[in-house]
Amino acid sequence: MDDQRFGQYAYYERLVLQIKQQVVQGILQPGDKLPSVRDMAKEVQLNPNTVAKAYKQLELDGTVQVQPGKGSFIAAHTMPAAAQVAELHQRFSAVVLAAKAAGITTATLCEWAKEHDQEG
């Protein structure tokens, strides 16, 4: 749970981002079952309520499908909804503006994006 890239986020948001990253990297595949809330809490050393909040967010995002009595599974279709894309675009625009205000060039931002892409 010590991924430095996610340090500015709340613990449940970090877990959400890490699970989404594992989906993007192909570590988690559609249909894969996530550990129970209790097992995940032990694994990542978080309070079970925090893990439950992360799982709920993943369900709302469409990344996870909950099957009552069976568990939480990576959804077959994990592409973001149009509203999510719009929100991400808006947040990205805000980051670009802040970077430019701090004197960071577009070329530097592109290099950072390339570095991040190469990380996995």
PDB file of N, CA and C in Angstrom, residues 52-100:
ATOM      1  N   ALA A  52     -13.935  -1.704   2.280  1.00  0.00           N
ATOM      2  CA  ALA A  52     -15.326  -1.764   1.820  1.00  0.00           C
ATOM      3  C   ALA A  52     -15.677  -0.508   1.027  1.00  0.00           C
ATOM      4  N   LYS A  53     -15.184   0.634   1.474  1.00  0.00           N
ATOM      5  CA  LYS A  53     -15.433   1.893   0.754  1.00  0.00           C
ATOM      6  C   LYS A  53     -14.767   1.858  -0.626  1.00  0.00           C
ATOM      7  N   ALA A  54     -13.558   1.318  -0.689  1.00  0.00           N
ATOM      8  CA  ALA A  54     -12.853   1.198  -1.969  1.00  0.00           C
ATOM      9  C   ALA A  54     -13.609   0.259  -2.906  1.00  0.00           C
ATOM     10  N   TYR A  55     -14.057  -0.873  -2.386  1.00  0.00           N
ATOM     11  CA  TYR A  55     -14.801  -1.823  -3.211  1.00  0.00           C
ATOM     12  C   TYR A  55     -16.092  -1.196  -3.724  1.00  0.00           C
ATOM     13  N   LYS A  56     -16.757  -0.420  -2.879  1.00  0.00           N
ATOM     14  CA  LYS A  56     -17.998   0.243  -3.291  1.00  0.00           C
ATOM     15  C   LYS A  56     -17.708   1.235  -4.421  1.00  0.00           C
ATOM     16  N   GLN A  57     -16.607   1.983  -4.296  1.00  0.00           N
ATOM     17  CA  GLN A  57     -16.228   2.935  -5.344  1.00  0.00           C
ATOM     18  C   GLN A  57     -15.921   2.200  -6.641  1.00  0.00           C
ATOM     19  N   LEU A  58     -15.219   1.085  -6.555  1.00  0.00           N
ATOM     20  CA  LEU A  58     -14.918   0.292  -7.747  1.00  0.00           C
ATOM     21  C   LEU A  58     -16.193  -0.224  -8.403  1.00  0.00           C
ATOM     22  N   GLU A  59     -17.170  -0.576  -7.577  1.00  0.00           N
ATOM     23  CA  GLU A  59     -18.459  -1.015  -8.118  1.00  0.00           C
ATOM     24  C   GLU A  59     -19.165   0.135  -8.822  1.00  0.00           C
ATOM     25  N   LEU A  60     -19.168   1.302  -8.193  1.00  0.00           N
ATOM     26  CA  LEU A  60     -19.811   2.475  -8.800  1.00  0.00           C
ATOM     27  C   LEU A  60     -19.122   2.875 -10.102  1.00  0.00           C
ATOM     28  N   ASP A  61     -17.807   2.701 -10.164  1.00  0.00           N
ATOM     29  CA  ASP A  61     -17.035   3.040 -11.367  1.00  0.00           C
ATOM     30  C   ASP A  61     -17.233   2.021 -12.489  1.00  0.00           C
ATOM     31  N   GLY A  62     -17.795   0.870 -12.152  1.00  0.00           N
ATOM     32  CA  GLY A  62     -17.980  -0.170 -13.146  1.00  0.00           C
ATOM     33  C   GLY A  62     -16.776  -1.080 -13.320  1.00  0.00           C
ATOM     34  N   THR A  63     -15.783  -0.933 -12.451  1.00  0.00           N
ATOM     35  CA  THR A  63     -14.590  -1.768 -12.526  1.00  0.00           C
ATOM     36  C   THR A  63     -14.860  -3.150 -11.945  1.00  0.00           C
ATOM     37  N   VAL A  64     -15.743  -3.182 -10.948  1.00  0.00           N
ATOM     38  CA  VAL A  64     -16.045  -4.414 -10.232  1.00  0.00           C
ATOM     39  C   VAL A  64     -17.539  -4.675 -10.278  1.00  0.00           C
ATOM     40  N   GLN A  65     -17.886  -5.945 -10.392  1.00  0.00           N
ATOM     41  CA  GLN A  65     -19.280  -6.358 -10.286  1.00  0.00           C
ATOM     42  C   GLN A  65     -19.407  -7.212  -9.030  1.00  0.00           C
ATOM     43  N   VAL A  66     -20.408  -6.892  -8.219  1.00  0.00           N
ATOM     44  CA  VAL A  66     -20.636  -7.649  -6.992  1.00  0.00           C
ATOM     45  C   VAL A  66     -21.705  -8.692  -7.264  1.00  0.00           C
ATOM     46  N   GLN A  67     -21.405  -9.914  -6.906  1.00  0.00           N
ATOM     47  CA  GLN A  67     -22.367 -11.013  -7.005  1.00  0.00           C
ATOM     48  C   GLN A  67     -22.702 -11.423  -5.581  1.00  0.00           C
ATOM     49  N   PRO A  68     -23.896 -11.055  -5.109  1.00  0.00           N
ATOM     50  CA  PRO A  68     -24.265 -11.340  -3.723  1.00  0.00           C
ATOM     51  C   PRO A  68     -24.022 -12.807  -3.348  1.00  0.00           C
ATOM     52  N   GLY A  69     -23.352 -12.983  -2.235  1.00  0.00           N
ATOM     53  CA  GLY A  69     -23.056 -14.320  -1.743  1.00  0.00           C
ATOM     54  C   GLY A  69     -21.835 -14.962  -2.379  1.00  0.00           C
ATOM     55  N   LYS A  70     -21.316 -14.348  -3.443  1.00  0.00           N
ATOM     56  CA  LYS A  70     -20.164 -14.926  -4.141  1.00  0.00           C
ATOM     57  C   LYS A  70     -18.920 -14.057  -4.031  1.00  0.00           C
ATOM     58  N   GLY A  71     -19.105 -12.740  -4.069  1.00  0.00           N
ATOM     59  CA  GLY A  71     -17.956 -11.852  -3.949  1.00  0.00           C
ATOM     60  C   GLY A  71     -17.934 -10.768  -5.001  1.00  0.00           C
ATOM     61  N   SER A  72     -16.781 -10.120  -5.082  1.00  0.00           N
ATOM     62  CA  SER A  72     -16.563  -9.023  -6.032  1.00  0.00           C
ATOM     63  C   SER A  72     -15.623  -9.508  -7.123  1.00  0.00           C
ATOM     64  N   PHE A  73     -16.008  -9.225  -8.380  1.00  0.00           N
ATOM     65  CA  PHE A  73     -15.261  -9.707  -9.536  1.00  0.00           C
ATOM     66  C   PHE A  73     -14.937  -8.543 -10.468  1.00  0.00           C
ATOM     67  N   ILE A  74     -13.780  -8.636 -11.120  1.00  0.00           N
ATOM     68  CA  ILE A  74     -13.421  -7.619 -12.111  1.00  0.00           C
ATOM     69  C   ILE A  74     -14.441  -7.718 -13.242  1.00  0.00           C
ATOM     70  N   ALA A  75     -15.006  -6.578 -13.594  1.00  0.00           N
ATOM     71  CA  ALA A  75     -16.059  -6.536 -14.605  1.00  0.00           C
ATOM     72  C   ALA A  75     -15.494  -6.882 -15.984  1.00  0.00           C
ATOM     73  N   ALA A  76     -16.346  -7.474 -16.795  1.00  0.00           N
ATOM     74  CA  ALA A  76     -15.950  -7.829 -18.157  1.00  0.00           C
ATOM     75  C   ALA A  76     -15.684  -6.578 -18.987  1.00  0.00           C
ATOM     76  N   HIS A  77     -16.439  -5.540 -18.724  1.00  0.00           N
ATOM     77  CA  HIS A  77     -16.291  -4.278 -19.451  1.00  0.00           C
ATOM     78  C   HIS A  77     -15.833  -3.229 -18.456  1.00  0.00           C
ATOM     79  N   THR A  78     -14.551  -2.860 -18.523  1.00  0.00           N
ATOM     80  CA  THR A  78     -13.999  -1.926 -17.543  1.00  0.00           C
ATOM     81  C   THR A  78     -13.665  -0.561 -18.144  1.00  0.00           C
ATOM     82  N   MET A  79     -14.204  -0.267 -19.306  1.00  0.00           N
ATOM     83  CA  MET A  79     -13.969   1.041 -19.908  1.00  0.00           C
ATOM     84  C   MET A  79     -14.762   2.092 -19.142  1.00  0.00           C
ATOM     85  N   PRO A  80     -14.181   3.263 -18.933  1.00  0.00           N
ATOM     86  CA  PRO A  80     -14.871   4.287 -18.173  1.00  0.00           C
ATOM     87  C   PRO A  80     -16.080   4.857 -18.912  1.00  0.00           C
ATOM     88  N   ALA A  81     -17.066   5.225 -18.152  1.00  0.00           N
ATOM     89  CA  ALA A  81     -18.256   5.859 -18.713  1.00  0.00           C
ATOM     90  C   ALA A  81     -17.898   7.256 -19.191  1.00  0.00           C
ATOM     91  N   ALA A  82     -18.748   7.809 -20.047  1.00  0.00           N
ATOM     92  CA  ALA A  82     -18.501   9.148 -20.610  1.00  0.00           C
ATOM     93  C   ALA A  82     -18.343  10.187 -19.506  1.00  0.00           C
ATOM     94  N   ALA A  83     -19.125  10.072 -18.444  1.00  0.00           N
ATOM     95  CA  ALA A  83     -19.030  11.036 -17.343  1.00  0.00           C
ATOM     96  C   ALA A  83     -17.662  10.952 -16.672  1.00  0.00           C
ATOM     97  N   GLN A  84     -17.127   9.737 -16.541  1.00  0.00           N
ATOM     98  CA  GLN A  84     -15.808   9.572 -15.943  1.00  0.00           C
ATOM     99  C   GLN A  84     -14.735  10.180 -16.832  1.00  0.00           C
ATOM    100  N   VAL A  85     -14.862   9.970 -18.129  1.00  0.00           N
ATOM    101  CA  VAL A  85     -13.892  10.530 -19.067  1.00  0.00           C
ATOM    102  C   VAL A  85     -13.916  12.051 -18.991  1.00  0.00           C
ATOM    103  N   ALA A  86     -15.111  12.629 -18.947  1.00  0.00           N
ATOM    104  CA  ALA A  86     -15.241  14.085 -18.858  1.00  0.00           C
ATOM    105  C   ALA A  86     -14.617  14.610 -17.569  1.00  0.00           C
ATOM    106  N   GLU A  87     -14.855  13.904 -16.466  1.00  0.00           N
ATOM    107  CA  GLU A  87     -14.280  14.327 -15.187  1.00  0.00           C
ATOM    108  C   GLU A  87     -12.760  14.237 -15.218  1.00  0.00           C
ATOM    109  N   LEU A  88     -12.232  13.156 -15.782  1.00  0.00           N
ATOM    110  CA  LEU A  88     -10.782  12.999 -15.880  1.00  0.00           C
ATOM    111  C   LEU A  88     -10.173  14.091 -16.765  1.00  0.00           C
ATOM    112  N   HIS A  89     -10.853  14.409 -17.847  1.00  0.00           N
ATOM    113  CA  HIS A  89     -10.359  15.470 -18.726  1.00  0.00           C
ATOM    114  C   HIS A  89     -10.310  16.805 -17.985  1.00  0.00           C
ATOM    115  N   GLN A  90     -11.332  17.085 -17.221  1.00  0.00           N
ATOM    116  CA  GLN A  90     -11.390  18.326 -16.456  1.00  0.00           C
ATOM    117  C   GLN A  90     -10.260  18.368 -15.416  1.00  0.00           C
ATOM    118  N   ARG A  91     -10.044  17.261 -14.720  1.00  0.00           N
ATOM    119  CA  ARG A  91      -8.979  17.206 -13.716  1.00  0.00           C
ATOM    120  C   ARG A  91      -7.609  17.337 -14.373  1.00  0.00           C
ATOM    121  N   PHE A  92      -7.443  16.685 -15.527  1.00  0.00           N
ATOM    122  CA  PHE A  92      -6.190  16.771 -16.263  1.00  0.00           C
ATOM    123  C   PHE A  92      -5.916  18.216 -16.678  1.00  0.00           C
ATOM    124  N   SER A  93      -6.947  18.885 -17.172  1.00  0.00           N
ATOM    125  CA  SER A  93      -6.801  20.289 -17.584  1.00  0.00           C
ATOM    126  C   SER A  93      -6.356  21.153 -16.412  1.00  0.00           C
ATOM    127  N   ALA A  94      -6.902  20.900 -15.245  1.00  0.00           N
ATOM    128  CA  ALA A  94      -6.523  21.664 -14.054  1.00  0.00           C
ATOM    129  C   ALA A  94      -5.057  21.418 -13.695  1.00  0.00           C
ATOM    130  N   VAL A  95      -4.605  20.183 -13.832  1.00  0.00           N
ATOM    131  CA  VAL A  95      -3.208  19.863 -13.546  1.00  0.00           C
ATOM    132  C   VAL A  95      -2.289  20.554 -14.550  1.00  0.00           C
ATOM    133  N   VAL A  96      -2.661  20.539 -15.818  1.00  0.00           N
ATOM    134  CA  VAL A  96      -1.847  21.194 -16.845  1.00  0.00           C
ATOM    135  C   VAL A  96      -1.750  22.693 -16.571  1.00  0.00           C
ATOM    136  N   LEU A  97      -2.864  23.307 -16.231  1.00  0.00           N
ATOM    137  CA  LEU A  97      -2.841  24.742 -15.910  1.00  0.00           C
ATOM    138  C   LEU A  97      -1.943  25.031 -14.712  1.00  0.00           C
ATOM    139  N   ALA A  98      -2.045  24.225 -13.669  1.00  0.00           N
ATOM    140  CA  ALA A  98      -1.213  24.417 -12.480  1.00  0.00           C
ATOM    141  C   ALA A  98       0.263  24.243 -12.820  1.00  0.00           C
ATOM    142  N   ALA A  99       0.554  23.251 -13.657  1.00  0.00           N
ATOM    143  CA  ALA A  99       1.942  23.012 -14.054  1.00  0.00           C
ATOM    144  C   ALA A  99       2.494  24.202 -14.845  1.00  0.00           C
ATOM    145  N   LYS A 100       1.709  24.693 -15.785  1.00  0.00           N
ATOM    146  CA  LYS A 100       2.165  25.838 -16.583  1.00  0.00           C
ATOM    147  C   LYS A 100       2.351  27.074 -15.706  1.00  0.00           C
TER     148      LYS A 100
END
